[in-house]
Amino acid sequence: MFKINDNYLKLPGSYLFSTIGKKVNAYAAAHPEKKIIRLGIGDVTQPLAPAIITALHGAVDEMGKAETFKGYAPDLGYEFLREAIAENDYRARGCQIGADEIFISDGAKCDSGNIQEIFGPDNKIAVCDPVYPVYVDTNVMAGRTGVYDSASETWSDVIYMPCVAENDFAPELPGKTPDIIYLCFPNNPTGSAIKKAQLQEWVDYANKVGAVIIYDAAYEAYISEEEVPHSIYECQGARACAIELHSFSKNAGFTGVRLGFTVIPKELKCGDVSLHSLWARRHGTKYNGAPYIVQRAGEAVYSPEGKAQLKQQVAYYMNNAKYILEGLKEAGYTVSGGVNAPYIWLKAPGGMTSWEFFDFLLEKANVVGTPGSGFGPSGETYFRLTAFGSYENTLEAVNRIKGL
């Protein structure tokens, strides 16, 4: 008889945002007269920029002509996009990343989950706590996390690095030595960021202990402070220890279009084995590439028009973040984030748990956020709001919360 991967059975409950969706849908069905404002999932609301739409239309027209029709994309992605990424995201910042070290995909979420496949099952992972759930859940599926303790909501073989108010929601070097370190800055969910000198400490540590850093830079477009690095490759020695994940979802609104990329320098090795070659093998075997029209749209992100338009779009969302941050401070909430990231991290009032505050906000203000405990045990009693709503809905949501 066939057998299943019983590691899936170890996963507690359903995926965080699926649980939120079910609760909100049930409330909406029971109260159809209520206007629910959703500031929970980090989904963008502004339409694609004109430069991107123009590129999409042009690529669609190409697909309608035999002489310009495109079939399967190259394994790594089209060179026009990889070269634009290498020039604008890396060389312009002094990072030595080549176009042939960039792998185009359909999003950072998939890559952040799939990247663990090239590592052995006995690697110890270290994660920030709280953390984006995909990092841990996909390692659970791979059998790498040990036994789950429902009381502490932790896995026996995972090294948790608490990100709490006392350390400005930035992790400290772990007491136990990990093999794989997941870092996300600017951070989801806390909205925190670290300076280049702090990130350099992590690079030096990884090189010292022989660990690899999986660095999720999905929110780098929202960085406003000069000392905060946009890429881990701004740090000396990072090419020997770091993999970087990027998304077009948050900087260019591609949540429904799907595009991302992963960078693996060729000198990143385990002994004599190149991680670049392993990921290339995995990529070529399991993935057929992002659509040509979407990759042309990605190229437009780096055009002068695209850059200008997306700068305005990022400013729109960060104006929302500022309004949430200042509004909740005025209302007496303890809040952080919202400066280098489109997330606001707040302390649930009155000793509420994060899910109690979720229910309270949904029922009393008809506002949806994300319970902090869904991101890990250190997220308990905290709550995440996103700045990705419309400006009008953001104002109304904050005013509703202030009126409670």
PDB file of C-alpha atoms in Angstrom, residues 110-398:
ATOM      1  CA  CYS A 110       7.701  29.456  -3.389  1.00  0.00           C
ATOM      2  CA  ASP A 111      11.464  29.930  -3.325  1.00  0.00           C
ATOM      3  CA  SER A 112      11.590  30.364   0.456  1.00  0.00           C
ATOM      4  CA  GLY A 113       9.784  27.053   0.797  1.00  0.00           C
ATOM      5  CA  ASN A 114      11.541  25.171  -1.989  1.00  0.00           C
ATOM      6  CA  ILE A 115      15.103  26.243  -1.179  1.00  0.00           C
ATOM      7  CA  GLN A 116      15.250  23.834   1.755  1.00  0.00           C
ATOM      8  CA  GLU A 117      15.150  20.919  -0.723  1.00  0.00           C
ATOM      9  CA  ILE A 118      18.835  21.300  -1.566  1.00  0.00           C
ATOM     10  CA  PHE A 119      19.832  20.767   2.076  1.00  0.00           C
ATOM     11  CA  GLY A 120      20.054  17.489   3.980  1.00  0.00           C
ATOM     12  CA  PRO A 121      17.337  16.504   6.460  1.00  0.00           C
ATOM     13  CA  ASP A 122      19.685  16.622   9.464  1.00  0.00           C
ATOM     14  CA  ASN A 123      20.481  20.339   9.187  1.00  0.00           C
ATOM     15  CA  LYS A 124      19.543  22.468  12.168  1.00  0.00           C
ATOM     16  CA  ILE A 125      17.587  25.584  11.230  1.00  0.00           C
ATOM     17  CA  ALA A 126      17.477  28.865  13.140  1.00  0.00           C
ATOM     18  CA  VAL A 127      14.576  31.273  12.688  1.00  0.00           C
ATOM     19  CA  CYS A 128      13.608  34.645  14.029  1.00  0.00           C
ATOM     20  CA  ASP A 129      10.687  34.450  16.428  1.00  0.00           C
ATOM     21  CA  PRO A 130       8.182  35.742  15.358  1.00  0.00           C
ATOM     22  CA  VAL A 131       8.727  34.656  11.758  1.00  0.00           C
ATOM     23  CA  TYR A 132       7.031  34.240   8.377  1.00  0.00           C
ATOM     24  CA  PRO A 133       5.348  30.803   8.799  1.00  0.00           C
ATOM     25  CA  VAL A 134       6.564  29.355   5.488  1.00  0.00           C
ATOM     26  CA  TYR A 135      10.154  29.042   6.725  1.00  0.00           C
ATOM     27  CA  VAL A 136       9.221  26.691   9.546  1.00  0.00           C
ATOM     28  CA  ASP A 137       6.272  24.887   7.950  1.00  0.00           C
ATOM     29  CA  THR A 138       8.200  23.767   4.879  1.00  0.00           C
ATOM     30  CA  ASN A 139      10.977  22.415   7.089  1.00  0.00           C
ATOM     31  CA  VAL A 140       8.325  20.533   9.062  1.00  0.00           C
ATOM     32  CA  MET A 141       7.158  18.979   5.780  1.00  0.00           C
ATOM     33  CA  ALA A 142      10.751  17.929   5.103  1.00  0.00           C
ATOM     34  CA  GLY A 143      11.115  16.244   8.499  1.00  0.00           C
ATOM     35  CA  ARG A 144      13.746  18.654   9.768  1.00  0.00           C
ATOM     36  CA  THR A 145      12.065  20.169  12.833  1.00  0.00           C
ATOM     37  CA  GLY A 146      11.608  17.353  15.345  1.00  0.00           C
ATOM     38  CA  VAL A 147       8.644  17.121  17.719  1.00  0.00           C
ATOM     39  CA  TYR A 148       6.034  19.828  18.223  1.00  0.00           C
ATOM     40  CA  ASP A 149       5.239  21.003  21.758  1.00  0.00           C
ATOM     41  CA  SER A 150       1.722  22.422  21.718  1.00  0.00           C
ATOM     42  CA  ALA A 151       2.172  24.076  25.114  1.00  0.00           C
ATOM     43  CA  SER A 152       5.134  26.209  24.029  1.00  0.00           C
ATOM     44  CA  GLU A 153       4.203  26.150  20.309  1.00  0.00           C
ATOM     45  CA  THR A 154       7.790  25.265  19.425  1.00  0.00           C
ATOM     46  CA  TRP A 155       9.605  22.478  17.561  1.00  0.00           C
ATOM     47  CA  SER A 156      12.301  20.520  19.368  1.00  0.00           C
ATOM     48  CA  ASP A 157      14.889  20.746  16.567  1.00  0.00           C
ATOM     49  CA  VAL A 158      14.358  24.402  15.637  1.00  0.00           C
ATOM     50  CA  ILE A 159      16.593  27.099  17.104  1.00  0.00           C
ATOM     51  CA  TYR A 160      14.381  30.083  17.936  1.00  0.00           C
ATOM     52  CA  MET A 161      15.888  33.554  18.040  1.00  0.00           C
ATOM     53  CA  PRO A 162      13.457  35.781  19.988  1.00  0.00           C
ATOM     54  CA  CYS A 163      12.764  39.195  18.448  1.00  0.00           C
ATOM     55  CA  VAL A 164      11.188  41.149  21.262  1.00  0.00           C
ATOM     56  CA  ALA A 165      10.892  44.741  22.401  1.00  0.00           C
ATOM     57  CA  GLU A 166      14.002  44.404  24.568  1.00  0.00           C
ATOM     58  CA  ASN A 167      16.207  43.815  21.495  1.00  0.00           C
ATOM     59  CA  ASP A 168      14.254  46.135  19.174  1.00  0.00           C
ATOM     60  CA  PHE A 169      12.721  43.103  17.474  1.00  0.00           C
ATOM     61  CA  ALA A 170      16.069  42.089  15.959  1.00  0.00           C
ATOM     62  CA  PRO A 171      17.580  38.656  16.687  1.00  0.00           C
ATOM     63  CA  GLU A 172      20.754  38.073  18.623  1.00  0.00           C
ATOM     64  CA  LEU A 173      23.326  35.459  17.600  1.00  0.00           C
ATOM     65  CA  PRO A 174      22.009  32.057  18.733  1.00  0.00           C
ATOM     66  CA  GLY A 175      23.432  30.141  21.676  1.00  0.00           C
ATOM     67  CA  LYS A 176      23.259  26.867  19.739  1.00  0.00           C
ATOM     68  CA  THR A 177      25.030  26.568  16.401  1.00  0.00           C
ATOM     69  CA  PRO A 178      22.667  26.315  13.404  1.00  0.00           C
ATOM     70  CA  ASP A 179      23.391  25.044   9.909  1.00  0.00           C
ATOM     71  CA  ILE A 180      20.772  27.173   8.156  1.00  0.00           C
ATOM     72  CA  ILE A 181      19.786  30.656   9.334  1.00  0.00           C
ATOM     73  CA  TYR A 182      16.626  32.343   8.057  1.00  0.00           C
ATOM     74  CA  LEU A 183      16.701  36.139   8.184  1.00  0.00           C
ATOM     75  CA  CYS A 184      14.097  38.554   6.815  1.00  0.00           C
ATOM     76  CA  PHE A 185      14.809  42.301   6.774  1.00  0.00           C
ATOM     77  CA  PRO A 186      12.948  44.579   6.695  1.00  0.00           C
ATOM     78  CA  ASN A 187      11.095  42.067   8.787  1.00  0.00           C
ATOM     79  CA  ASN A 188       7.768  40.397   8.292  1.00  0.00           C
ATOM     80  CA  PRO A 189       5.870  40.560  10.651  1.00  0.00           C
ATOM     81  CA  THR A 190       7.469  43.101  13.007  1.00  0.00           C
ATOM     82  CA  GLY A 191       8.499  45.728  10.442  1.00  0.00           C
ATOM     83  CA  SER A 192      11.916  46.021  12.107  1.00  0.00           C
ATOM     84  CA  ALA A 193      15.173  46.582  10.224  1.00  0.00           C
ATOM     85  CA  ILE A 194      18.841  46.207  11.048  1.00  0.00           C
ATOM     86  CA  LYS A 195      21.808  48.341  10.053  1.00  0.00           C
ATOM     87  CA  LYS A 196      24.633  47.172   7.836  1.00  0.00           C
ATOM     88  CA  ALA A 197      27.015  46.696  10.762  1.00  0.00           C
ATOM     89  CA  GLN A 198      24.516  44.378  12.448  1.00  0.00           C
ATOM     90  CA  LEU A 199      24.023  42.361   9.272  1.00  0.00           C
ATOM     91  CA  GLN A 200      27.800  42.118   8.850  1.00  0.00           C
ATOM     92  CA  GLU A 201      27.921  40.404  12.252  1.00  0.00           C
ATOM     93  CA  TRP A 202      25.587  37.720  10.934  1.00  0.00           C
ATOM     94  CA  VAL A 203      27.670  37.223   7.795  1.00  0.00           C
ATOM     95  CA  ASP A 204      30.849  36.939   9.863  1.00  0.00           C
ATOM     96  CA  TYR A 205      29.135  34.495  12.216  1.00  0.00           C
ATOM     97  CA  ALA A 206      27.838  32.307   9.376  1.00  0.00           C
ATOM     98  CA  ASN A 207      31.265  32.132   7.772  1.00  0.00           C
ATOM     99  CA  LYS A 208      32.837  31.302  11.120  1.00  0.00           C
ATOM    100  CA  VAL A 209      30.518  28.397  12.003  1.00  0.00           C
ATOM    101  CA  GLY A 210      29.965  27.141   8.444  1.00  0.00           C
ATOM    102  CA  ALA A 211      26.278  28.058   8.254  1.00  0.00           C
ATOM    103  CA  VAL A 212      24.303  29.355   5.293  1.00  0.00           C
ATOM    104  CA  ILE A 213      22.007  32.381   5.579  1.00  0.00           C
ATOM    105  CA  ILE A 214      18.743  32.391   3.642  1.00  0.00           C
ATOM    106  CA  TYR A 215      18.035  36.111   3.432  1.00  0.00           C
ATOM    107  CA  ASP A 216      14.517  37.218   2.511  1.00  0.00           C
ATOM    108  CA  ALA A 217      14.699  40.748   1.096  1.00  0.00           C
ATOM    109  CA  ALA A 218      11.093  40.931  -0.117  1.00  0.00           C
ATOM    110  CA  TYR A 219      10.540  44.360   1.461  1.00  0.00           C
ATOM    111  CA  GLU A 220      13.791  46.131   0.585  1.00  0.00           C
ATOM    112  CA  ALA A 221      11.958  48.685  -1.595  1.00  0.00           C
ATOM    113  CA  TYR A 222      10.409  50.150   1.569  1.00  0.00           C
ATOM    114  CA  ILE A 223      13.702  50.993   3.264  1.00  0.00           C
ATOM    115  CA  SER A 224      13.933  54.705   4.077  1.00  0.00           C
ATOM    116  CA  GLU A 225      16.945  54.889   6.393  1.00  0.00           C
ATOM    117  CA  GLU A 226      20.379  55.160   4.783  1.00  0.00           C
ATOM    118  CA  GLU A 227      22.213  52.802   7.149  1.00  0.00           C
ATOM    119  CA  VAL A 228      19.811  49.917   6.465  1.00  0.00           C
ATOM    120  CA  PRO A 229      21.187  47.597   3.740  1.00  0.00           C
ATOM    121  CA  HIS A 230      19.029  46.632   0.759  1.00  0.00           C
ATOM    122  CA  SER A 231      20.944  43.408   0.136  1.00  0.00           C
ATOM    123  CA  ILE A 232      23.014  41.047   2.247  1.00  0.00           C
ATOM    124  CA  TYR A 233      25.652  41.193  -0.496  1.00  0.00           C
ATOM    125  CA  GLU A 234      26.493  44.706   0.656  1.00  0.00           C
ATOM    126  CA  CYS A 235      28.329  42.891   3.464  1.00  0.00           C
ATOM    127  CA  GLN A 236      31.848  41.579   2.997  1.00  0.00           C
ATOM    128  CA  GLY A 237      31.993  37.792   2.775  1.00  0.00           C
ATOM    129  CA  ALA A 238      28.286  37.321   2.026  1.00  0.00           C
ATOM    130  CA  ARG A 239      28.961  35.648  -1.331  1.00  0.00           C
ATOM    131  CA  ALA A 240      30.439  32.705   0.573  1.00  0.00           C
ATOM    132  CA  CYS A 241      27.531  32.165   2.962  1.00  0.00           C
ATOM    133  CA  ALA A 242      24.266  33.723   1.756  1.00  0.00           C
ATOM    134  CA  ILE A 243      21.311  33.034  -0.516  1.00  0.00           C
ATOM    135  CA  GLU A 244      19.008  35.998  -1.166  1.00  0.00           C
ATOM    136  CA  LEU A 245      15.302  35.862  -2.014  1.00  0.00           C
ATOM    137  CA  HIS A 246      13.425  38.677  -3.759  1.00  0.00           C
ATOM    138  CA  SER A 247       9.828  39.342  -4.729  1.00  0.00           C
ATOM    139  CA  PHE A 248       8.130  41.645  -7.235  1.00  0.00           C
ATOM    140  CA  SER A 249       4.899  41.393  -5.229  1.00  0.00           C
ATOM    141  CA  LYS A 250       5.492  44.167  -2.739  1.00  0.00           C
ATOM    142  CA  ASN A 251       7.615  46.609  -4.729  1.00  0.00           C
ATOM    143  CA  ALA A 252       5.664  46.339  -7.993  1.00  0.00           C
ATOM    144  CA  GLY A 253       2.261  44.911  -7.057  1.00  0.00           C
ATOM    145  CA  PHE A 254       2.804  41.490  -8.659  1.00  0.00           C
ATOM    146  CA  THR A 255       0.871  39.505  -6.032  1.00  0.00           C
ATOM    147  CA  GLY A 256      -1.556  38.411  -8.748  1.00  0.00           C
ATOM    148  CA  VAL A 257       0.994  38.401 -11.579  1.00  0.00           C
ATOM    149  CA  ARG A 258       3.690  36.308  -9.838  1.00  0.00           C
ATOM    150  CA  LEU A 259       7.388  36.996 -10.239  1.00  0.00           C
ATOM    151  CA  GLY A 260      10.430  36.732  -8.013  1.00  0.00           C
ATOM    152  CA  PHE A 261      14.048  35.636  -8.016  1.00  0.00           C
ATOM    153  CA  THR A 262      16.694  33.914  -5.939  1.00  0.00           C
ATOM    154  CA  VAL A 263      20.388  34.762  -5.934  1.00  0.00           C
ATOM    155  CA  ILE A 264      22.986  32.048  -5.270  1.00  0.00           C
ATOM    156  CA  PRO A 265      26.595  33.115  -5.764  1.00  0.00           C
ATOM    157  CA  LYS A 266      28.808  30.534  -7.438  1.00  0.00           C
ATOM    158  CA  GLU A 267      31.325  30.573  -4.619  1.00  0.00           C
ATOM    159  CA  LEU A 268      28.744  29.440  -2.046  1.00  0.00           C
ATOM    160  CA  LYS A 269      29.708  25.805  -1.463  1.00  0.00           C
ATOM    161  CA  CYS A 270      29.324  22.874   0.903  1.00  0.00           C
ATOM    162  CA  GLY A 271      32.756  21.343   0.662  1.00  0.00           C
ATOM    163  CA  ASP A 272      33.333  21.008  -3.057  1.00  0.00           C
ATOM    164  CA  VAL A 273      29.639  21.082  -3.962  1.00  0.00           C
ATOM    165  CA  SER A 274      28.251  24.307  -5.424  1.00  0.00           C
ATOM    166  CA  LEU A 275      24.821  25.303  -4.103  1.00  0.00           C
ATOM    167  CA  HIS A 276      24.374  27.238  -7.340  1.00  0.00           C
ATOM    168  CA  SER A 277      24.606  24.005  -9.323  1.00  0.00           C
ATOM    169  CA  LEU A 278      22.221  22.190  -6.962  1.00  0.00           C
ATOM    170  CA  TRP A 279      19.581  24.916  -7.254  1.00  0.00           C
ATOM    171  CA  ALA A 280      20.090  25.026 -11.029  1.00  0.00           C
ATOM    172  CA  ARG A 281      19.438  21.277 -11.160  1.00  0.00           C
ATOM    173  CA  ARG A 282      16.352  21.591  -8.985  1.00  0.00           C
ATOM    174  CA  HIS A 283      15.124  24.611 -10.955  1.00  0.00           C
ATOM    175  CA  GLY A 284      15.577  22.904 -14.309  1.00  0.00           C
ATOM    176  CA  THR A 285      13.914  19.682 -13.151  1.00  0.00           C
ATOM    177  CA  LYS A 286      10.913  21.019 -11.249  1.00  0.00           C
ATOM    178  CA  TYR A 287      10.160  24.408 -12.769  1.00  0.00           C
ATOM    179  CA  ASN A 288       9.298  25.606 -16.277  1.00  0.00           C
ATOM    180  CA  GLY A 289       9.805  29.299 -15.703  1.00  0.00           C
ATOM    181  CA  ALA A 290       7.747  32.453 -15.221  1.00  0.00           C
ATOM    182  CA  PRO A 291       5.773  33.438 -18.347  1.00  0.00           C
ATOM    183  CA  TYR A 292       7.525  35.568 -20.965  1.00  0.00           C
ATOM    184  CA  ILE A 293       4.932  38.329 -20.657  1.00  0.00           C
ATOM    185  CA  VAL A 294       5.461  38.494 -16.883  1.00  0.00           C
ATOM    186  CA  GLN A 295       9.242  38.644 -17.246  1.00  0.00           C
ATOM    187  CA  ARG A 296       8.866  41.535 -19.708  1.00  0.00           C
ATOM    188  CA  ALA A 297       6.668  43.229 -17.110  1.00  0.00           C
ATOM    189  CA  GLY A 298       9.440  42.648 -14.561  1.00  0.00           C
ATOM    190  CA  GLU A 299      11.952  44.279 -16.892  1.00  0.00           C
ATOM    191  CA  ALA A 300       9.730  47.389 -16.983  1.00  0.00           C
ATOM    192  CA  VAL A 301      10.129  47.726 -13.219  1.00  0.00           C
ATOM    193  CA  TYR A 302      13.702  48.860 -13.891  1.00  0.00           C
ATOM    194  CA  SER A 303      12.873  51.349 -16.659  1.00  0.00           C
ATOM    195  CA  PRO A 304      13.084  55.068 -15.764  1.00  0.00           C
ATOM    196  CA  GLU A 305       9.287  55.322 -15.983  1.00  0.00           C
ATOM    197  CA  GLY A 306       8.796  52.180 -13.930  1.00  0.00           C
ATOM    198  CA  LYS A 307      11.165  53.331 -11.203  1.00  0.00           C
ATOM    199  CA  ALA A 308       9.421  56.697 -10.895  1.00  0.00           C
ATOM    200  CA  GLN A 309       5.929  55.195 -10.842  1.00  0.00           C
ATOM    201  CA  LEU A 310       6.809  52.508  -8.301  1.00  0.00           C
ATOM    202  CA  LYS A 311       8.514  55.044  -6.067  1.00  0.00           C
ATOM    203  CA  GLN A 312       5.169  56.847  -5.884  1.00  0.00           C
ATOM    204  CA  GLN A 313       3.367  53.585  -5.162  1.00  0.00           C
ATOM    205  CA  VAL A 314       5.722  52.673  -2.340  1.00  0.00           C
ATOM    206  CA  ALA A 315       5.276  56.187  -0.927  1.00  0.00           C
ATOM    207  CA  TYR A 316       1.500  55.686  -1.039  1.00  0.00           C
ATOM    208  CA  TYR A 317       1.710  52.572   1.116  1.00  0.00           C
ATOM    209  CA  MET A 318       4.251  54.103   3.484  1.00  0.00           C
ATOM    210  CA  ASN A 319       1.960  57.094   3.955  1.00  0.00           C
ATOM    211  CA  ASN A 320      -0.644  54.565   5.088  1.00  0.00           C
ATOM    212  CA  ALA A 321       1.923  53.048   7.435  1.00  0.00           C
ATOM    213  CA  LYS A 322       2.699  56.443   8.932  1.00  0.00           C
ATOM    214  CA  TYR A 323      -0.985  57.130   9.509  1.00  0.00           C
ATOM    215  CA  ILE A 324      -1.492  53.773  11.246  1.00  0.00           C
ATOM    216  CA  LEU A 325       1.651  54.184  13.346  1.00  0.00           C
ATOM    217  CA  GLU A 326       0.852  57.716  14.506  1.00  0.00           C
ATOM    218  CA  GLY A 327      -2.863  57.080  14.901  1.00  0.00           C
ATOM    219  CA  LEU A 328      -2.399  54.059  17.144  1.00  0.00           C
ATOM    220  CA  LYS A 329       0.243  55.870  19.192  1.00  0.00           C
ATOM    221  CA  GLU A 330      -2.277  58.669  19.768  1.00  0.00           C
ATOM    222  CA  ALA A 331      -4.785  56.057  20.877  1.00  0.00           C
ATOM    223  CA  GLY A 332      -2.356  54.757  23.499  1.00  0.00           C
ATOM    224  CA  TYR A 333      -1.153  51.602  21.758  1.00  0.00           C
ATOM    225  CA  THR A 334       2.438  50.397  21.946  1.00  0.00           C
ATOM    226  CA  VAL A 335       3.516  50.211  18.308  1.00  0.00           C
ATOM    227  CA  SER A 336       6.629  49.764  16.175  1.00  0.00           C
ATOM    228  CA  GLY A 337       7.553  49.161  12.532  1.00  0.00           C
ATOM    229  CA  GLY A 338       6.086  51.256   9.735  1.00  0.00           C
ATOM    230  CA  VAL A 339       9.345  53.098   8.917  1.00  0.00           C
ATOM    231  CA  ASN A 340      11.318  50.691   6.718  1.00  0.00           C
ATOM    232  CA  ALA A 341       8.474  48.259   6.101  1.00  0.00           C
ATOM    233  CA  PRO A 342       4.734  48.377   5.362  1.00  0.00           C
ATOM    234  CA  TYR A 343       3.897  46.527   8.586  1.00  0.00           C
ATOM    235  CA  ILE A 344       2.903  47.908  11.972  1.00  0.00           C
ATOM    236  CA  TRP A 345       3.489  45.688  14.990  1.00  0.00           C
ATOM    237  CA  LEU A 346       1.389  46.526  18.030  1.00  0.00           C
ATOM    238  CA  LYS A 347       0.868  45.216  21.512  1.00  0.00           C
ATOM    239  CA  ALA A 348      -2.614  43.867  22.168  1.00  0.00           C
ATOM    240  CA  PRO A 349      -4.239  45.982  24.889  1.00  0.00           C
ATOM    241  CA  GLY A 350      -5.644  44.931  28.233  1.00  0.00           C
ATOM    242  CA  GLY A 351      -3.710  41.686  28.517  1.00  0.00           C
ATOM    243  CA  MET A 352      -5.535  40.140  25.554  1.00  0.00           C
ATOM    244  CA  THR A 353      -3.994  37.266  23.646  1.00  0.00           C
ATOM    245  CA  SER A 354      -3.359  37.949  19.975  1.00  0.00           C
ATOM    246  CA  TRP A 355      -6.358  35.859  18.866  1.00  0.00           C
ATOM    247  CA  GLU A 356      -8.597  37.514  21.463  1.00  0.00           C
ATOM    248  CA  PHE A 357      -7.593  40.888  20.045  1.00  0.00           C
ATOM    249  CA  PHE A 358      -8.239  39.560  16.513  1.00  0.00           C
ATOM    250  CA  ASP A 359     -11.806  38.639  17.504  1.00  0.00           C
ATOM    251  CA  PHE A 360     -12.246  41.925  19.372  1.00  0.00           C
ATOM    252  CA  LEU A 361     -11.199  44.038  16.383  1.00  0.00           C
ATOM    253  CA  LEU A 362     -13.278  41.998  13.952  1.00  0.00           C
ATOM    254  CA  GLU A 363     -16.436  42.181  16.057  1.00  0.00           C
ATOM    255  CA  LYS A 364     -16.154  45.713  17.480  1.00  0.00           C
ATOM    256  CA  ALA A 365     -14.426  47.594  14.644  1.00  0.00           C
ATOM    257  CA  ASN A 366     -14.891  45.208  11.681  1.00  0.00           C
ATOM    258  CA  VAL A 367     -11.138  45.456  11.037  1.00  0.00           C
ATOM    259  CA  VAL A 368      -9.009  42.430  10.173  1.00  0.00           C
ATOM    260  CA  GLY A 369      -5.379  42.093  11.229  1.00  0.00           C
ATOM    261  CA  THR A 370      -3.047  39.174  11.883  1.00  0.00           C
ATOM    262  CA  PRO A 371      -2.548  37.620  15.342  1.00  0.00           C
ATOM    263  CA  GLY A 372       1.095  37.697  16.331  1.00  0.00           C
ATOM    264  CA  SER A 373       1.040  34.184  17.780  1.00  0.00           C
ATOM    265  CA  GLY A 374       0.560  32.869  14.250  1.00  0.00           C
ATOM    266  CA  PHE A 375       4.156  33.916  13.562  1.00  0.00           C
ATOM    267  CA  GLY A 376       5.645  32.110  16.571  1.00  0.00           C
ATOM    268  CA  PRO A 377       5.558  32.033  20.377  1.00  0.00           C
ATOM    269  CA  SER A 378       7.274  35.414  20.798  1.00  0.00           C
ATOM    270  CA  GLY A 379       4.466  36.932  18.731  1.00  0.00           C
ATOM    271  CA  GLU A 380       1.877  36.189  21.394  1.00  0.00           C
ATOM    272  CA  THR A 381       0.083  39.316  22.691  1.00  0.00           C
ATOM    273  CA  TYR A 382       1.205  41.173  19.537  1.00  0.00           C
ATOM    274  CA  PHE A 383      -0.692  41.983  16.362  1.00  0.00           C
ATOM    275  CA  ARG A 384       0.244  42.910  12.792  1.00  0.00           C
ATOM    276  CA  LEU A 385      -1.507  45.458  10.586  1.00  0.00           C
ATOM    277  CA  THR A 386      -0.504  46.057   6.983  1.00  0.00           C
ATOM    278  CA  ALA A 387      -0.315  49.340   5.106  1.00  0.00           C
ATOM    279  CA  PHE A 388      -1.381  47.745   1.815  1.00  0.00           C
ATOM    280  CA  GLY A 389      -4.999  48.863   1.989  1.00  0.00           C
ATOM    281  CA  SER A 390      -6.393  51.907   0.234  1.00  0.00           C
ATOM    282  CA  TYR A 391      -5.729  55.248   1.923  1.00  0.00           C
ATOM    283  CA  GLU A 392      -9.464  55.749   2.528  1.00  0.00           C
ATOM    284  CA  ASN A 393      -9.872  52.343   4.163  1.00  0.00           C
ATOM    285  CA  THR A 394      -6.726  52.854   6.205  1.00  0.00           C
ATOM    286  CA  LEU A 395      -8.057  56.130   7.616  1.00  0.00           C
ATOM    287  CA  GLU A 396     -11.414  54.578   8.412  1.00  0.00           C
ATOM    288  CA  ALA A 397      -9.839  51.533  10.041  1.00  0.00           C
ATOM    289  CA  VAL A 398      -7.597  53.618  12.288  1.00  0.00           C
TER     290      VAL A 398
END
